[in-house]
Amino acid sequence: MIFSSELIKGTLKTILLKLLADNQKMYGYEITQRVKELTAGRIQLTEGALYPTLHALEEEGLVTTEVEYMGKRVRKYYRLSDTGMTRKDEKVNEFADFVATMKILLDIEVKPA
Amino acid sequence: MIFSSELIKGTLKTILLKLLADNQKMYGYEITQRVKELTAGRIQLTEGALYPTLHALEEEGLVTTEVEYMGKRVRKYYRLSDTGMTRKDEKVNEFADFVATMKILLDIEVKPA
DNA sequence: CAAAGATACATAAGACTTCGATGTATCAAA
DNA sequence: TTTGATACATCGAAGTCTTATGTATCTTTG
């Protein structure tokens, strides 16, 4: 099952911040692949959603960027800033609380990871 | 903490379907109050979001409506259809799977309800 | 008894986010 | 050499939610 995009809405930034917190630096394409891999294909980030969001994180000062050349190919790395790290914690905690609340509303059991 | 609206995005229909599945029939204002109560105020549905969504559910054939008068006051009750019940199960399951996936991505523990 | 607050419906314009399509270009493998 | 993967990115369209607004009734309180 691939999750409906509506569900992923609102969690994209959180996912990106968490990935960058765990991996020092990542580039766009790498992120799409990592997410696909970690979720067994259930979440597939589209570039149309990913790049605008990465740029927004940069504008907010949550990530910094650095360009590297692999041969002639450009690779733009994104790295979490200190503010970004703080924001990541906030976002992840907020999501955990949200899920706890939704469990009450929907009366669901969440399978352990 | 009131959850950022981004988080609630994509879950509103699921919440409504579940509430209606548990309560035979409910009216709009009642729904906003019930959700507020069940979530200790953390999720506050606005009418601008609620009514369009209820109308959409009706157009999709997932709910039926009936009008009652309390004195001179109109109350519009929403009731789940059979299709709506099926859709509710699908949506709730999808959300549960989504949360399981997000747990892996975000490496979180979800507190029991 | 008047005013305020709660109950109850609803719409509409604007903002924001995401999707799907499109574009460019390099590299590797068949 | 051509296909598929890698890698960046933007843009118009679509969808959803927010804020504001509108109408009207009922209840409580000063």
PDB file of C-alpha atoms (C1' of nucleotides) in Angstrom:
ATOM      1  CA  MET A   1       0.000   0.000   0.000  1.00  0.00           C
ATOM      2  CA  ILE A   2       1.272   3.433  -0.880  1.00  0.00           C
ATOM      3  CA  PHE A   3      -0.066   6.001   1.525  1.00  0.00           C
ATOM      4  CA  SER A   4      -2.396   8.648   0.210  1.00  0.00           C
ATOM      5  CA  SER A   5      -0.547  11.875  -0.182  1.00  0.00           C
ATOM      6  CA  GLU A   6      -2.946  13.617   2.153  1.00  0.00           C
ATOM      7  CA  LEU A   7      -1.532  11.631   5.035  1.00  0.00           C
ATOM      8  CA  ILE A   8       2.015  12.586   4.268  1.00  0.00           C
ATOM      9  CA  LYS A   9       1.034  16.218   4.178  1.00  0.00           C
ATOM     10  CA  GLY A  10       2.152  17.914   7.287  1.00  0.00           C
ATOM     11  CA  THR A  11       4.771  15.324   8.093  1.00  0.00           C
ATOM     12  CA  LEU A  12       7.187  15.985   5.259  1.00  0.00           C
ATOM     13  CA  LYS A  13       9.220  18.595   7.105  1.00  0.00           C
ATOM     14  CA  THR A  14       9.377  16.390  10.155  1.00  0.00           C
ATOM     15  CA  ILE A  15      10.657  13.479   8.082  1.00  0.00           C
ATOM     16  CA  LEU A  16      13.307  15.607   6.433  1.00  0.00           C
ATOM     17  CA  LEU A  17      14.514  17.120   9.686  1.00  0.00           C
ATOM     18  CA  LYS A  18      14.772  13.710  11.303  1.00  0.00           C
ATOM     19  CA  LEU A  19      16.677  12.193   8.373  1.00  0.00           C
ATOM     20  CA  LEU A  20      19.132  15.066   8.338  1.00  0.00           C
ATOM     21  CA  ALA A  21      19.563  14.806  12.084  1.00  0.00           C
ATOM     22  CA  ASP A  22      20.592  11.181  11.681  1.00  0.00           C
ATOM     23  CA  ASN A  23      22.826  11.592   8.662  1.00  0.00           C
ATOM     24  CA  GLN A  24      24.894  14.766   8.938  1.00  0.00           C
ATOM     25  CA  LYS A  25      24.337  15.640   5.285  1.00  0.00           C
ATOM     26  CA  MET A  26      22.172  14.323   2.487  1.00  0.00           C
ATOM     27  CA  TYR A  27      21.219  15.354  -1.018  1.00  0.00           C
ATOM     28  CA  GLY A  28      17.748  15.398  -2.525  1.00  0.00           C
ATOM     29  CA  TYR A  29      17.801  12.260  -4.544  1.00  0.00           C
ATOM     30  CA  GLU A  30      19.413  10.373  -1.688  1.00  0.00           C
ATOM     31  CA  ILE A  31      16.564  11.434   0.567  1.00  0.00           C
ATOM     32  CA  THR A  32      13.913  10.096  -1.783  1.00  0.00           C
ATOM     33  CA  GLN A  33      15.748   6.766  -1.983  1.00  0.00           C
ATOM     34  CA  ARG A  34      16.337   6.503   1.745  1.00  0.00           C
ATOM     35  CA  VAL A  35      12.705   7.190   2.559  1.00  0.00           C
ATOM     36  CA  LYS A  36      11.567   4.669  -0.023  1.00  0.00           C
ATOM     37  CA  GLU A  37      13.947   2.112   1.442  1.00  0.00           C
ATOM     38  CA  LEU A  38      13.089   2.773   5.091  1.00  0.00           C
ATOM     39  CA  THR A  39       9.375   2.547   4.401  1.00  0.00           C
ATOM     40  CA  ALA A  40       9.494  -0.440   2.049  1.00  0.00           C
ATOM     41  CA  GLY A  41       8.203   1.734  -0.743  1.00  0.00           C
ATOM     42  CA  ARG A  42       5.143   2.938   1.136  1.00  0.00           C
ATOM     43  CA  ILE A  43       6.249   6.533   1.164  1.00  0.00           C
ATOM     44  CA  GLN A  44       7.568   7.831  -2.123  1.00  0.00           C
ATOM     45  CA  LEU A  45       8.566  11.457  -2.038  1.00  0.00           C
ATOM     46  CA  THR A  46       8.052  13.262  -5.290  1.00  0.00           C
ATOM     47  CA  GLU A  47      10.541  15.846  -6.370  1.00  0.00           C
ATOM     48  CA  GLY A  48       7.796  18.409  -6.780  1.00  0.00           C
ATOM     49  CA  ALA A  49       7.164  18.175  -3.057  1.00  0.00           C
ATOM     50  CA  LEU A  50      10.708  17.578  -1.910  1.00  0.00           C
ATOM     51  CA  TYR A  51      12.656  20.430  -3.440  1.00  0.00           C
ATOM     52  CA  PRO A  52      10.285  23.251  -2.508  1.00  0.00           C
ATOM     53  CA  THR A  53      10.266  21.922   1.025  1.00  0.00           C
ATOM     54  CA  LEU A  54      14.046  21.700   1.232  1.00  0.00           C
ATOM     55  CA  HIS A  55      14.261  25.259  -0.032  1.00  0.00           C
ATOM     56  CA  ALA A  56      11.749  26.346   2.557  1.00  0.00           C
ATOM     57  CA  LEU A  57      13.800  24.712   5.310  1.00  0.00           C
ATOM     58  CA  GLU A  58      16.820  26.594   4.042  1.00  0.00           C
ATOM     59  CA  GLU A  59      14.967  29.911   4.051  1.00  0.00           C
ATOM     60  CA  GLU A  60      13.874  29.246   7.602  1.00  0.00           C
ATOM     61  CA  GLY A  61      17.478  28.693   8.573  1.00  0.00           C
ATOM     62  CA  LEU A  62      16.897  25.101   9.624  1.00  0.00           C
ATOM     63  CA  VAL A  63      19.319  23.663   7.082  1.00  0.00           C
ATOM     64  CA  THR A  64      22.439  24.873   5.329  1.00  0.00           C
ATOM     65  CA  THR A  65      23.571  23.755   1.908  1.00  0.00           C
ATOM     66  CA  GLU A  66      26.851  23.000   0.214  1.00  0.00           C
ATOM     67  CA  VAL A  67      27.437  22.032  -3.381  1.00  0.00           C
ATOM     68  CA  GLU A  68      29.784  19.232  -4.371  1.00  0.00           C
ATOM     69  CA  TYR A  69      30.823  18.039  -7.795  1.00  0.00           C
ATOM     70  CA  MET A  70      30.884  14.356  -8.569  1.00  0.00           C
ATOM     71  CA  GLY A  71      32.741  14.522 -11.849  1.00  0.00           C
ATOM     72  CA  LYS A  72      30.681  17.085 -13.737  1.00  0.00           C
ATOM     73  CA  ARG A  73      27.547  16.346 -11.807  1.00  0.00           C
ATOM     74  CA  VAL A  74      26.263  18.746  -9.189  1.00  0.00           C
ATOM     75  CA  ARG A  75      25.200  17.436  -5.869  1.00  0.00           C
ATOM     76  CA  LYS A  76      23.604  19.741  -3.344  1.00  0.00           C
ATOM     77  CA  TYR A  77      23.987  18.611   0.215  1.00  0.00           C
ATOM     78  CA  TYR A  78      21.665  19.666   2.981  1.00  0.00           C
ATOM     79  CA  ARG A  79      22.853  19.790   6.558  1.00  0.00           C
ATOM     80  CA  LEU A  80      20.903  20.513   9.728  1.00  0.00           C
ATOM     81  CA  SER A  81      21.672  23.715  11.633  1.00  0.00           C
ATOM     82  CA  ASP A  82      21.482  24.011  15.407  1.00  0.00           C
ATOM     83  CA  THR A  83      18.110  25.653  15.094  1.00  0.00           C
ATOM     84  CA  GLY A  84      17.135  22.808  12.823  1.00  0.00           C
ATOM     85  CA  MET A  85      18.101  20.261  15.432  1.00  0.00           C
ATOM     86  CA  THR A  86      15.922  21.974  18.005  1.00  0.00           C
ATOM     87  CA  ARG A  87      13.059  22.202  15.588  1.00  0.00           C
ATOM     88  CA  LYS A  88      13.443  18.537  14.740  1.00  0.00           C
ATOM     89  CA  ASP A  89      12.973  17.587  18.378  1.00  0.00           C
ATOM     90  CA  GLU A  90       9.897  19.752  18.613  1.00  0.00           C
ATOM     91  CA  LYS A  91       8.391  18.350  15.458  1.00  0.00           C
ATOM     92  CA  VAL A  92       9.051  14.739  16.356  1.00  0.00           C
ATOM     93  CA  ASN A  93       7.587  15.222  19.815  1.00  0.00           C
ATOM     94  CA  GLU A  94       4.571  16.960  18.383  1.00  0.00           C
ATOM     95  CA  PHE A  95       3.976  14.083  16.016  1.00  0.00           C
ATOM     96  CA  ALA A  96       4.267  11.536  18.820  1.00  0.00           C
ATOM     97  CA  ASP A  97       1.691  13.468  20.845  1.00  0.00           C
ATOM     98  CA  PHE A  98      -0.524  13.768  17.830  1.00  0.00           C
ATOM     99  CA  VAL A  99      -0.456  10.033  17.308  1.00  0.00           C
ATOM    100  CA  ALA A 100      -1.317   9.414  20.947  1.00  0.00           C
ATOM    101  CA  THR A 101      -4.308  11.698  20.535  1.00  0.00           C
ATOM    102  CA  MET A 102      -5.388  10.043  17.309  1.00  0.00           C
ATOM    103  CA  LYS A 103      -5.179   6.643  18.946  1.00  0.00           C
ATOM    104  CA  ILE A 104      -7.853   7.762  21.366  1.00  0.00           C
ATOM    105  CA  LEU A 105     -10.012   9.183  18.620  1.00  0.00           C
ATOM    106  CA  LEU A 106      -9.672   6.258  16.256  1.00  0.00           C
ATOM    107  CA  ASP A 107      -9.355   3.575  18.885  1.00  0.00           C
ATOM    108  CA  ILE A 108      -6.460   1.893  17.162  1.00  0.00           C
ATOM    109  CA  GLU A 109      -3.571  -0.252  18.154  1.00  0.00           C
ATOM    110  CA  VAL A 110      -0.305   0.764  16.597  1.00  0.00           C
ATOM    111  CA  LYS A 111       1.889  -2.159  15.762  1.00  0.00           C
ATOM    112  CA  PRO A 112       5.394  -1.947  17.163  1.00  0.00           C
ATOM    113  CA  ALA A 113       7.977  -0.902  14.621  1.00  0.00           C
TER     114      ALA A 113
ATOM    115  CA  MET B   1      -0.667  22.089  23.035  1.00  0.00           C
ATOM    116  CA  ILE B   2      -2.943  22.568  20.075  1.00  0.00           C
ATOM    117  CA  PHE B   3      -1.694  20.602  17.123  1.00  0.00           C
ATOM    118  CA  SER B   4      -0.558  22.518  14.095  1.00  0.00           C
ATOM    119  CA  SER B   5      -3.201  22.294  11.451  1.00  0.00           C
ATOM    120  CA  GLU B   6      -0.735  20.724   9.049  1.00  0.00           C
ATOM    121  CA  LEU B   7      -0.726  17.599  11.145  1.00  0.00           C
ATOM    122  CA  ILE B   8      -4.466  17.276  11.118  1.00  0.00           C
ATOM    123  CA  LYS B   9      -4.512  17.571   7.367  1.00  0.00           C
ATOM    124  CA  GLY B  10      -5.494  14.364   5.739  1.00  0.00           C
ATOM    125  CA  THR B  11      -7.052  12.925   8.876  1.00  0.00           C
ATOM    126  CA  LEU B  12     -10.240  14.964   9.094  1.00  0.00           C
ATOM    127  CA  LYS B  13     -12.330  12.600   6.982  1.00  0.00           C
ATOM    128  CA  THR B  14     -11.031   9.649   8.924  1.00  0.00           C
ATOM    129  CA  ILE B  15     -11.961  11.274  12.220  1.00  0.00           C
ATOM    130  CA  LEU B  16     -15.453  12.104  11.001  1.00  0.00           C
ATOM    131  CA  LEU B  17     -16.089   8.629   9.619  1.00  0.00           C
ATOM    132  CA  LYS B  18     -14.943   7.027  12.850  1.00  0.00           C
ATOM    133  CA  LEU B  19     -17.068   9.301  15.038  1.00  0.00           C
ATOM    134  CA  LEU B  20     -20.134   8.614  12.936  1.00  0.00           C
ATOM    135  CA  ALA B  21     -19.440   4.897  13.021  1.00  0.00           C
ATOM    136  CA  ASP B  22     -19.491   5.004  16.803  1.00  0.00           C
ATOM    137  CA  ASN B  23     -22.495   7.271  17.237  1.00  0.00           C
ATOM    138  CA  GLN B  24     -25.212   6.398  14.725  1.00  0.00           C
ATOM    139  CA  LYS B  25     -25.943  10.039  14.033  1.00  0.00           C
ATOM    140  CA  MET B  26     -24.353  13.350  14.929  1.00  0.00           C
ATOM    141  CA  TYR B  27     -24.713  16.986  13.937  1.00  0.00           C
ATOM    142  CA  GLY B  28     -21.952  19.398  13.094  1.00  0.00           C
ATOM    143  CA  TYR B  29     -21.679  21.360  16.267  1.00  0.00           C
ATOM    144  CA  GLU B  30     -21.878  18.161  18.289  1.00  0.00           C
ATOM    145  CA  ILE B  31     -18.913  16.807  16.355  1.00  0.00           C
ATOM    146  CA  THR B  32     -16.743  19.825  17.095  1.00  0.00           C
ATOM    147  CA  GLN B  33     -17.547  19.513  20.797  1.00  0.00           C
ATOM    148  CA  ARG B  34     -16.983  15.779  20.917  1.00  0.00           C
ATOM    149  CA  VAL B  35     -13.619  16.041  19.240  1.00  0.00           C
ATOM    150  CA  LYS B  36     -12.574  18.839  21.545  1.00  0.00           C
ATOM    151  CA  GLU B  37     -13.652  16.781  24.526  1.00  0.00           C
ATOM    152  CA  LEU B  38     -12.027  13.525  23.395  1.00  0.00           C
ATOM    153  CA  THR B  39      -8.746  15.250  22.654  1.00  0.00           C
ATOM    154  CA  ALA B  40      -8.667  17.467  25.733  1.00  0.00           C
ATOM    155  CA  GLY B  41      -8.848  20.517  23.481  1.00  0.00           C
ATOM    156  CA  ARG B  42      -5.852  19.571  21.385  1.00  0.00           C
ATOM    157  CA  ILE B  43      -7.862  19.224  18.223  1.00  0.00           C
ATOM    158  CA  GLN B  44     -10.370  21.997  17.589  1.00  0.00           C
ATOM    159  CA  LEU B  45     -12.293  21.616  14.374  1.00  0.00           C
ATOM    160  CA  THR B  46     -13.308  24.871  12.775  1.00  0.00           C
ATOM    161  CA  GLU B  47     -16.624  25.140  11.050  1.00  0.00           C
ATOM    162  CA  GLY B  48     -14.937  26.320   7.882  1.00  0.00           C
ATOM    163  CA  ALA B  49     -13.177  22.991   7.665  1.00  0.00           C
ATOM    164  CA  LEU B  50     -15.944  20.841   9.069  1.00  0.00           C
ATOM    165  CA  TYR B  51     -18.952  21.719   6.980  1.00  0.00           C
ATOM    166  CA  PRO B  52     -17.290  21.521   3.568  1.00  0.00           C
ATOM    167  CA  THR B  53     -15.911  18.131   4.560  1.00  0.00           C
ATOM    168  CA  LEU B  54     -19.273  16.839   5.758  1.00  0.00           C
ATOM    169  CA  HIS B  55     -20.814  17.987   2.495  1.00  0.00           C
ATOM    170  CA  ALA B  56     -18.088  16.222   0.583  1.00  0.00           C
ATOM    171  CA  LEU B  57     -18.758  13.003   2.479  1.00  0.00           C
ATOM    172  CA  GLU B  58     -22.415  13.334   1.577  1.00  0.00           C
ATOM    173  CA  GLU B  59     -21.636  13.844  -2.105  1.00  0.00           C
ATOM    174  CA  GLU B  60     -19.452  10.766  -2.036  1.00  0.00           C
ATOM    175  CA  GLY B  61     -22.340   8.802  -0.616  1.00  0.00           C
ATOM    176  CA  LEU B  62     -20.526   7.987   2.601  1.00  0.00           C
ATOM    177  CA  VAL B  63     -23.050   9.717   4.822  1.00  0.00           C
ATOM    178  CA  THR B  64     -26.752  10.507   4.646  1.00  0.00           C
ATOM    179  CA  THR B  65     -28.432  13.479   6.271  1.00  0.00           C
ATOM    180  CA  GLU B  66     -31.693  14.189   8.011  1.00  0.00           C
ATOM    181  CA  VAL B  67     -32.947  17.486   9.360  1.00  0.00           C
ATOM    182  CA  GLU B  68     -34.598  17.807  12.745  1.00  0.00           C
ATOM    183  CA  TYR B  69     -36.148  20.822  14.412  1.00  0.00           C
ATOM    184  CA  MET B  70     -35.423  21.602  18.004  1.00  0.00           C
ATOM    185  CA  GLY B  71     -38.050  24.225  18.503  1.00  0.00           C
ATOM    186  CA  LYS B  72     -37.369  26.584  15.626  1.00  0.00           C
ATOM    187  CA  ARG B  73     -33.772  25.617  15.415  1.00  0.00           C
ATOM    188  CA  VAL B  74     -32.523  23.397  12.606  1.00  0.00           C
ATOM    189  CA  ARG B  75     -30.267  20.525  13.353  1.00  0.00           C
ATOM    190  CA  LYS B  76     -28.756  18.517  10.520  1.00  0.00           C
ATOM    191  CA  TYR B  77     -27.840  15.008  11.472  1.00  0.00           C
ATOM    192  CA  TYR B  78     -25.244  12.999   9.612  1.00  0.00           C
ATOM    193  CA  ARG B  79     -25.374   9.214   9.537  1.00  0.00           C
ATOM    194  CA  LEU B  80     -22.899   6.750   8.071  1.00  0.00           C
ATOM    195  CA  SER B  81     -23.977   4.698   5.044  1.00  0.00           C
ATOM    196  CA  ASP B  82     -22.845   1.132   4.427  1.00  0.00           C
ATOM    197  CA  THR B  83     -20.271   2.390   1.970  1.00  0.00           C
ATOM    198  CA  GLY B  84     -19.216   4.867   4.610  1.00  0.00           C
ATOM    199  CA  MET B  85     -18.682   2.089   7.125  1.00  0.00           C
ATOM    200  CA  THR B  86     -16.427   0.248   4.715  1.00  0.00           C
ATOM    201  CA  ARG B  87     -14.532   3.394   3.907  1.00  0.00           C
ATOM    202  CA  LYS B  88     -14.122   4.103   7.596  1.00  0.00           C
ATOM    203  CA  ASP B  89     -12.429   0.741   8.115  1.00  0.00           C
ATOM    204  CA  GLU B  90     -10.115   1.393   5.192  1.00  0.00           C
ATOM    205  CA  LYS B  91      -9.194   4.842   6.399  1.00  0.00           C
ATOM    206  CA  VAL B  92      -8.580   3.821   9.979  1.00  0.00           C
ATOM    207  CA  ASN B  93      -6.433   0.917   8.864  1.00  0.00           C
ATOM    208  CA  GLU B  94      -4.504   3.124   6.518  1.00  0.00           C
ATOM    209  CA  PHE B  95      -3.809   5.562   9.301  1.00  0.00           C
ATOM    210  CA  ALA B  96      -2.653   2.795  11.636  1.00  0.00           C
ATOM    211  CA  ASP B  97      -0.257   1.523   8.954  1.00  0.00           C
ATOM    212  CA  PHE B  98       0.926   5.035   8.304  1.00  0.00           C
ATOM    213  CA  VAL B  99       1.738   5.518  11.956  1.00  0.00           C
ATOM    214  CA  ALA B 100       3.649   2.238  12.064  1.00  0.00           C
ATOM    215  CA  THR B 101       5.687   3.421   9.104  1.00  0.00           C
ATOM    216  CA  MET B 102       6.302   6.821  10.641  1.00  0.00           C
ATOM    217  CA  LYS B 103       7.457   5.180  13.847  1.00  0.00           C
ATOM    218  CA  ILE B 104      10.251   3.564  11.894  1.00  0.00           C
ATOM    219  CA  LEU B 105      11.155   6.795  10.150  1.00  0.00           C
ATOM    220  CA  LEU B 106      11.053   8.964  13.237  1.00  0.00           C
ATOM    221  CA  ASP B 107      12.200   6.355  15.693  1.00  0.00           C
ATOM    222  CA  ILE B 108       9.539   7.193  18.235  1.00  0.00           C
ATOM    223  CA  GLU B 109       7.679   5.431  20.948  1.00  0.00           C
ATOM    224  CA  VAL B 110       3.980   6.034  20.946  1.00  0.00           C
ATOM    225  CA  LYS B 111       2.491   6.242  24.352  1.00  0.00           C
ATOM    226  CA  PRO B 112      -0.449   3.929  24.928  1.00  0.00           C
ATOM    227  CA  ALA B 113      -3.800   5.677  24.791  1.00  0.00           C
TER     228      ALA B 113
ATOM    229  C1'  DC C   1     -34.951  42.689  30.325  1.00  0.00           C
ATOM    230  C1'  DA C   2     -30.945  43.470  27.703  1.00  0.00           C
ATOM    231  C1'  DA C   3     -26.698  41.834  26.462  1.00  0.00           C
ATOM    232  C1'  DA C   4     -23.452  38.347  26.046  1.00  0.00           C
ATOM    233  C1'  DG C   5     -22.222  33.909  25.113  1.00  0.00           C
ATOM    234  C1'  DA C   6     -23.317  29.455  23.484  1.00  0.00           C
ATOM    235  C1'  DT C   7     -25.656  26.828  19.989  1.00  0.00           C
ATOM    236  C1'  DA C   8     -26.160  25.847  14.966  1.00  0.00           C
ATOM    237  C1'  DC C   9     -26.116  26.231  10.260  1.00  0.00           C
ATOM    238  C1'  DA C  10     -23.288  27.761   6.161  1.00  0.00           C
ATOM    239  C1'  DT C  11     -20.296  30.155   2.403  1.00  0.00           C
ATOM    240  C1'  DA C  12     -16.399  32.510   0.264  1.00  0.00           C
ATOM    241  C1'  DA C  13     -11.874  34.505  -0.618  1.00  0.00           C
ATOM    242  C1'  DG C  14      -7.295  33.779   0.110  1.00  0.00           C
ATOM    243  C1'  DA C  15      -3.303  31.157   1.559  1.00  0.00           C
ATOM    244  C1'  DC C  16      -0.705  27.309   1.482  1.00  0.00           C
ATOM    245  C1'  DT C  17       0.841  22.827   0.118  1.00  0.00           C
ATOM    246  C1'  DT C  18       1.296  19.096  -2.927  1.00  0.00           C
ATOM    247  C1'  DC C  19       0.872  16.771  -7.460  1.00  0.00           C
ATOM    248  C1'  DG C  20       1.984  15.810 -12.004  1.00  0.00           C
ATOM    249  C1'  DA C  21       4.255  17.313 -15.813  1.00  0.00           C
ATOM    250  C1'  DT C  22       8.087  19.074 -17.726  1.00  0.00           C
ATOM    251  C1'  DG C  23      12.923  20.403 -18.450  1.00  0.00           C
ATOM    252  C1'  DT C  24      18.007  19.828 -18.375  1.00  0.00           C
ATOM    253  C1'  DA C  25      21.968  17.038 -17.901  1.00  0.00           C
ATOM    254  C1'  DT C  26      25.251  13.203 -16.572  1.00  0.00           C
ATOM    255  C1'  DC C  27      26.510   8.411 -15.895  1.00  0.00           C
ATOM    256  C1'  DA C  28      26.229   3.344 -16.266  1.00  0.00           C
ATOM    257  C1'  DA C  29      24.816  -0.738 -18.296  1.00  0.00           C
ATOM    258  C1'  DA C  30      22.918  -3.560 -21.815  1.00  0.00           C
TER     259       DA C  30
ATOM    260  C1'  DT D   1      23.429   3.776 -28.641  1.00  0.00           C
ATOM    261  C1'  DT D   2      19.672   3.844 -26.163  1.00  0.00           C
ATOM    262  C1'  DT D   3      17.458   2.972 -21.891  1.00  0.00           C
ATOM    263  C1'  DG D   4      17.239   3.615 -17.120  1.00  0.00           C
ATOM    264  C1'  DA D   5      19.081   5.539 -13.128  1.00  0.00           C
ATOM    265  C1'  DT D   6      20.991   9.610 -11.002  1.00  0.00           C
ATOM    266  C1'  DA D   7      20.378  14.609  -9.902  1.00  0.00           C
ATOM    267  C1'  DC D   8      18.994  19.138  -9.931  1.00  0.00           C
ATOM    268  C1'  DA D   9      14.771  22.180 -10.348  1.00  0.00           C
ATOM    269  C1'  DT D  10      10.373  24.880 -11.629  1.00  0.00           C
ATOM    270  C1'  DC D  11       5.533  25.667 -12.801  1.00  0.00           C
ATOM    271  C1'  DG D  12       0.540  25.400 -13.431  1.00  0.00           C
ATOM    272  C1'  DA D  13      -3.247  23.016 -11.613  1.00  0.00           C
ATOM    273  C1'  DA D  14      -5.597  20.944  -7.919  1.00  0.00           C
ATOM    274  C1'  DG D  15      -6.869  20.352  -3.410  1.00  0.00           C
ATOM    275  C1'  DT D  16      -7.474  21.586   1.411  1.00  0.00           C
ATOM    276  C1'  DC D  17      -7.693  24.559   5.350  1.00  0.00           C
ATOM    277  C1'  DT D  18      -8.035  29.234   7.560  1.00  0.00           C
ATOM    278  C1'  DT D  19     -10.089  33.399   8.514  1.00  0.00           C
ATOM    279  C1'  DA D  20     -13.735  36.145   8.038  1.00  0.00           C
ATOM    280  C1'  DT D  21     -18.272  36.770   7.477  1.00  0.00           C
ATOM    281  C1'  DG D  22     -23.296  35.991   7.674  1.00  0.00           C
ATOM    282  C1'  DT D  23     -27.774  34.490   9.699  1.00  0.00           C
ATOM    283  C1'  DA D  24     -30.510  33.051  13.472  1.00  0.00           C
ATOM    284  C1'  DT D  25     -31.983  30.905  17.999  1.00  0.00           C
ATOM    285  C1'  DC D  26     -31.550  29.826  22.858  1.00  0.00           C
ATOM    286  C1'  DT D  27     -29.830  30.503  27.566  1.00  0.00           C
ATOM    287  C1'  DT D  28     -27.796  32.701  31.251  1.00  0.00           C
ATOM    288  C1'  DT D  29     -26.500  36.550  33.936  1.00  0.00           C
ATOM    289  C1'  DG D  30     -26.065  41.237  35.543  1.00  0.00           C
TER     290       DG D  30
END
